[in-house]
């Protein structure tokens, strides 16, 4: 309604801001009343995007601040949603479960927020300069965390992998985490090079370093022979890929965006 008034008569700023401010309070209250517990996080993330759009459209920093606060609340609740508990006869299916759907929605909302802020960065205040890189790091960290939890729970919760022994399940779980991190790091570095996003490239390299350390100090010392061989192959491919990207794009990896 505030946006409608703005389009009809942009001069009525006090009324517009009053409606917008009231909507912040009422919508947040409505979210906790109307939505079921597991969908509150997704609703708050959607509300974050709405208020960010309104704050940019109306050029009102207070509305954008409300969006940032909702984002922090969504971030906290995101980690609460990752604690997945199944019923006695339920089977866990990776990437096809309520936890993944809700958390993916939250991550997508942060991506939309990042797009809105980056597209209108010239209209942001100076103290909002750190928000864009902050949201970028948040989206990447949440994505890695969610994927890690999906594969970790695949071997922790009842699923179709029960033909593996307890020890094999533990080894396969650690190996799958290394594979996920390595693939995600390679994808992030590639996107960072193509889109010329320095922070994204640095995040990918940092994640690659964490993966290498995990393989060296944990996988190779704690896994059985077959899993060690697979870890060696993963580590070799990862280092080979990083070396190729560095030699070919070293002027862009750590260069300016």
Short mmCIF file of C-alpha atoms in Angstrom, two decimals:
data_model
loop_
_atom_site.label_atom_id
_atom_site.label_comp_id
_atom_site.label_asym_id
_atom_site.label_seq_id
_atom_site.Cartn_x
_atom_site.Cartn_y
_atom_site.Cartn_z
CA UNK A 1 0.00 0.00 0.00
CA UNK A 2 2.93 2.33 0.77
CA UNK A 3 4.33 1.68 -2.70
CA UNK A 4 0.92 2.44 -4.22
CA UNK A 5 0.78 5.79 -2.43
CA UNK A 6 4.35 6.50 -3.52
CA UNK A 7 3.43 5.95 -7.16
CA UNK A 8 0.31 8.12 -6.87
CA UNK A 9 1.89 10.97 -4.92
CA UNK A 10 5.60 10.73 -3.99
CA UNK A 11 5.30 13.97 -1.99
CA UNK A 12 3.37 12.28 0.84
CA UNK A 13 6.51 10.82 2.38
CA UNK A 14 5.36 10.89 6.00
CA UNK A 15 2.27 8.83 5.22
CA UNK A 16 4.29 6.47 3.08
CA UNK A 17 6.87 5.89 5.81
CA UNK A 18 4.15 5.46 8.44
CA UNK A 19 2.46 2.74 6.42
CA UNK A 20 5.80 1.09 5.68
CA UNK A 21 6.88 1.15 9.32
CA UNK A 22 3.58 -0.25 10.52
CA UNK A 23 3.77 -3.00 7.93
CA UNK A 24 7.16 -4.09 9.29
CA UNK A 25 5.74 -4.68 12.77
CA UNK A 26 2.42 -6.19 11.69
CA UNK A 27 3.91 -8.54 9.12
CA UNK A 28 6.52 -9.93 11.50
CA UNK A 29 3.81 -10.54 14.12
CA UNK A 30 1.60 -12.17 11.50
CA UNK A 31 4.39 -14.50 10.44
CA UNK A 32 4.72 -15.97 13.94
CA UNK A 33 0.93 -16.32 14.24
CA UNK A 34 -0.05 -17.68 10.84
CA UNK A 35 2.81 -19.89 9.70
CA UNK A 36 3.70 -23.28 11.08
CA UNK A 37 6.91 -23.50 13.07
CA UNK A 38 9.09 -24.93 10.31
CA UNK A 39 7.96 -22.32 7.76
CA UNK A 40 8.58 -19.27 9.94
CA UNK A 41 12.21 -19.06 8.78
CA UNK A 42 11.21 -19.07 5.11
CA UNK A 43 8.52 -16.45 5.75
CA UNK A 44 10.99 -14.19 7.57
CA UNK A 45 13.44 -14.52 4.68
CA UNK A 46 10.71 -13.56 2.22
CA UNK A 47 9.83 -10.59 4.43
CA UNK A 48 13.50 -9.58 4.38
CA UNK A 49 13.44 -9.37 0.59
CA UNK A 50 10.19 -7.39 0.58
CA UNK A 51 11.48 -4.76 2.98
CA UNK A 52 14.80 -4.52 1.20
CA UNK A 53 12.93 -3.85 -2.04
CA UNK A 54 10.71 -1.27 -0.34
CA UNK A 55 13.71 0.39 1.31
CA UNK A 56 15.47 0.70 -2.04
CA UNK A 57 12.36 1.75 -3.94
CA UNK A 58 11.37 4.39 -1.36
CA UNK A 59 14.99 5.31 -0.60
CA UNK A 60 14.37 4.72 3.09
CA UNK A 61 17.40 3.41 5.06
CA UNK A 62 15.22 2.45 8.04
CA UNK A 63 13.32 -0.06 5.90
CA UNK A 64 16.58 -1.53 4.67
CA UNK A 65 17.73 -1.75 8.30
CA UNK A 66 14.55 -3.69 9.06
CA UNK A 67 15.45 -6.03 6.19
CA UNK A 68 18.94 -6.56 7.64
CA UNK A 69 17.49 -7.33 11.07
CA UNK A 70 15.08 -9.84 9.54
CA UNK A 71 18.06 -11.31 7.69
CA UNK A 72 19.94 -11.85 10.95
CA UNK A 73 16.89 -13.47 12.52
CA UNK A 74 16.53 -15.73 9.46
CA UNK A 75 20.22 -16.59 9.72
CA UNK A 76 19.88 -17.68 13.34
CA UNK A 77 16.76 -19.72 12.61
CA UNK A 78 18.49 -21.28 9.58
CA UNK A 79 20.87 -23.16 11.86
CA UNK A 80 17.97 -24.27 14.04
CA UNK A 81 16.26 -25.75 10.97
CA UNK A 82 19.32 -27.88 10.13
CA UNK A 83 18.66 -30.14 13.11
CA UNK A 84 16.60 -32.74 11.27
CA UNK A 85 14.70 -35.38 13.26
CA UNK A 86 12.91 -38.25 11.52
CA UNK A 87 10.07 -40.43 12.66
CA UNK A 88 10.71 -44.10 13.56
CA UNK A 89 9.72 -45.32 10.08
CA UNK A 90 10.87 -42.34 8.00
CA UNK A 91 13.71 -42.60 5.49
CA UNK A 92 16.05 -39.74 4.77
CA UNK A 93 16.31 -38.69 1.11
CA UNK A 94 19.08 -36.16 0.35
CA UNK A 95 17.96 -32.96 -1.36
CA UNK A 96 14.31 -34.07 -1.14
CA UNK A 97 13.20 -33.25 2.39
CA UNK A 98 11.59 -30.37 4.27
CA UNK A 99 14.88 -29.17 5.76
CA UNK A 100 16.52 -28.79 2.36
CA UNK A 101 13.49 -27.06 0.82
CA UNK A 102 13.14 -24.50 3.63
CA UNK A 103 16.86 -23.78 3.93
CA UNK A 104 17.24 -23.52 0.14
CA UNK A 105 14.46 -20.95 0.14
CA UNK A 106 16.32 -18.93 2.78
CA UNK A 107 19.55 -19.08 0.76
CA UNK A 108 17.66 -18.02 -2.38
CA UNK A 109 16.21 -15.07 -0.43
CA UNK A 110 19.72 -13.96 0.52
CA UNK A 111 20.74 -14.21 -3.14
CA UNK A 112 17.81 -11.97 -4.10
CA UNK A 113 18.83 -9.52 -1.36
CA UNK A 114 22.37 -9.55 -2.74
CA UNK A 115 21.06 -8.85 -6.24
CA UNK A 116 18.89 -5.94 -5.09
CA UNK A 117 21.68 -4.34 -3.08
CA UNK A 118 24.31 -4.79 -5.77
CA UNK A 119 22.03 -3.42 -8.48
CA UNK A 120 21.28 -0.31 -6.42
CA UNK A 121 24.61 0.08 -4.62
CA UNK A 122 24.94 3.70 -5.70
CA UNK A 123 21.80 4.54 -3.69
CA UNK A 124 23.04 2.92 -0.47
CA UNK A 125 24.55 4.86 2.40
CA UNK A 126 28.26 4.65 3.17
CA UNK A 127 27.71 2.59 6.30
CA UNK A 128 25.95 -0.03 4.14
CA UNK A 129 29.06 -0.69 2.08
CA UNK A 130 29.92 -3.80 4.10
CA UNK A 131 26.47 -5.34 3.62
CA UNK A 132 27.03 -6.53 0.03
CA UNK A 133 30.25 -8.50 0.69
CA UNK A 134 28.75 -9.71 3.96
CA UNK A 135 25.65 -11.11 2.23
CA UNK A 136 27.85 -12.70 -0.44
CA UNK A 137 29.88 -14.56 2.19
CA UNK A 138 26.69 -15.56 4.02
CA UNK A 139 25.17 -17.10 0.88
CA UNK A 140 28.29 -19.15 0.19
CA UNK A 141 28.73 -20.31 3.78
CA UNK A 142 25.07 -21.31 4.09
CA UNK A 143 25.21 -23.19 0.78
CA UNK A 144 28.28 -25.19 1.84
CA UNK A 145 26.82 -25.82 5.29
CA UNK A 146 23.48 -27.06 3.91
CA UNK A 147 25.08 -29.38 1.35
CA UNK A 148 27.43 -30.72 4.02
CA UNK A 149 24.53 -31.44 6.36
CA UNK A 150 22.58 -33.20 3.60
CA UNK A 151 25.40 -35.62 2.86
CA UNK A 152 26.36 -35.97 6.51
CA UNK A 153 22.79 -36.90 7.48
CA UNK A 154 22.57 -39.31 4.56
CA UNK A 155 24.98 -41.54 6.46
CA UNK A 156 23.72 -40.62 9.94
CA UNK A 157 19.97 -41.12 9.53
CA UNK A 158 18.03 -44.18 8.32
CA UNK A 159 18.25 -44.41 4.54
CA UNK A 160 19.08 -46.83 1.77
CA UNK A 161 22.77 -47.01 2.68
CA UNK A 162 22.33 -49.42 5.60
CA UNK A 163 24.12 -52.22 3.73
CA UNK A 164 27.33 -50.48 4.84
CA UNK A 165 28.89 -51.38 8.17
CA UNK A 166 29.25 -48.81 10.93
CA UNK A 167 32.91 -48.13 10.16
CA UNK A 168 32.27 -47.90 6.41
CA UNK A 169 29.44 -45.45 7.04
CA UNK A 170 31.80 -43.20 9.02
CA UNK A 171 34.49 -43.37 6.31
CA UNK A 172 32.03 -42.75 3.51
CA UNK A 173 30.56 -39.79 5.42
CA UNK A 174 33.93 -38.08 5.76
CA UNK A 175 34.84 -38.83 2.16
CA UNK A 176 31.56 -37.39 0.88
CA UNK A 177 32.20 -34.15 2.77
CA UNK A 178 35.61 -33.81 1.11
CA UNK A 179 34.06 -34.40 -2.31
CA UNK A 180 31.29 -31.84 -1.71
CA UNK A 181 33.72 -29.19 -0.50
CA UNK A 182 36.13 -29.79 -3.38
CA UNK A 183 33.41 -29.59 -6.04
CA UNK A 184 31.84 -26.51 -4.49
CA UNK A 185 35.22 -24.77 -4.21
CA UNK A 186 35.96 -25.47 -7.87
CA UNK A 187 32.54 -24.18 -8.92
CA UNK A 188 32.88 -21.01 -6.82
CA UNK A 189 36.34 -20.25 -8.19
CA UNK A 190 35.08 -20.76 -11.74
CA UNK A 191 32.09 -18.47 -11.22
CA UNK A 192 34.32 -15.88 -9.55
CA UNK A 193 36.65 -15.86 -12.54
CA UNK A 194 33.88 -15.69 -15.13
CA UNK A 195 31.86 -13.02 -13.28
CA UNK A 196 34.98 -11.16 -12.07
CA UNK A 197 34.04 -11.36 -8.39
CA UNK A 198 37.21 -11.21 -6.31
CA UNK A 199 35.61 -12.12 -2.98
CA UNK A 200 34.01 -15.20 -4.53
CA UNK A 201 37.37 -16.34 -5.89
CA UNK A 202 39.03 -15.88 -2.51
CA UNK A 203 36.23 -17.81 -0.77
CA UNK A 204 36.70 -20.69 -3.22
CA UNK A 205 40.45 -20.78 -2.67
CA UNK A 206 39.97 -20.68 1.12
CA UNK A 207 37.49 -23.57 0.93
CA UNK A 208 39.96 -25.48 -1.25
CA UNK A 209 42.62 -24.95 1.41
CA UNK A 210 40.29 -26.24 4.13
CA UNK A 211 39.55 -29.30 1.98
CA UNK A 212 43.24 -30.01 1.42
CA UNK A 213 43.93 -29.75 5.16
CA UNK A 214 41.01 -32.06 5.94
CA UNK A 215 42.23 -34.67 3.44
CA UNK A 216 45.83 -34.51 4.70
CA UNK A 217 45.27 -34.42 8.45
CA UNK A 218 42.02 -36.35 8.83
CA UNK A 219 41.04 -38.46 5.82
CA UNK A 220 44.50 -39.96 5.17
CA UNK A 221 45.08 -40.82 8.80
CA UNK A 222 41.63 -42.03 9.79
CA UNK A 223 40.27 -43.77 6.67
CA UNK A 224 40.71 -47.29 5.38
CA UNK A 225 42.93 -48.02 2.38
CA UNK A 226 40.25 -47.80 -0.31
CA UNK A 227 38.97 -44.53 1.10
CA UNK A 228 42.51 -43.19 1.35
CA UNK A 229 43.04 -43.94 -2.33
CA UNK A 230 39.85 -42.10 -3.25
CA UNK A 231 40.88 -39.18 -1.03
CA UNK A 232 44.27 -39.07 -2.73
CA UNK A 233 42.55 -38.95 -6.13
CA UNK A 234 40.26 -36.14 -4.96
CA UNK A 235 43.18 -34.21 -3.50
CA UNK A 236 45.23 -34.66 -6.67
CA UNK A 237 42.41 -33.49 -8.91
CA UNK A 238 41.72 -30.52 -6.64
CA UNK A 239 45.36 -29.42 -6.57
CA UNK A 240 45.65 -29.96 -10.31
CA UNK A 241 42.57 -27.84 -10.93
CA UNK A 242 43.76 -25.07 -8.62
CA UNK A 243 47.19 -25.07 -10.26
CA UNK A 244 45.63 -24.82 -13.73
CA UNK A 245 43.31 -21.99 -12.73
CA UNK A 246 46.10 -20.09 -10.98
CA UNK A 247 48.52 -20.33 -13.90
CA UNK A 248 45.88 -19.36 -16.43
CA UNK A 249 44.00 -16.71 -14.48
CA UNK A 250 46.45 -15.56 -11.78
CA UNK A 251 46.13 -11.97 -13.06
CA UNK A 252 42.39 -12.16 -12.40
CA UNK A 253 42.11 -14.36 -9.30
CA UNK A 254 43.56 -11.77 -6.94
CA UNK A 255 42.99 -8.79 -9.23
CA UNK A 256 40.29 -6.18 -8.95
CA UNK A 257 36.63 -7.05 -9.51
#
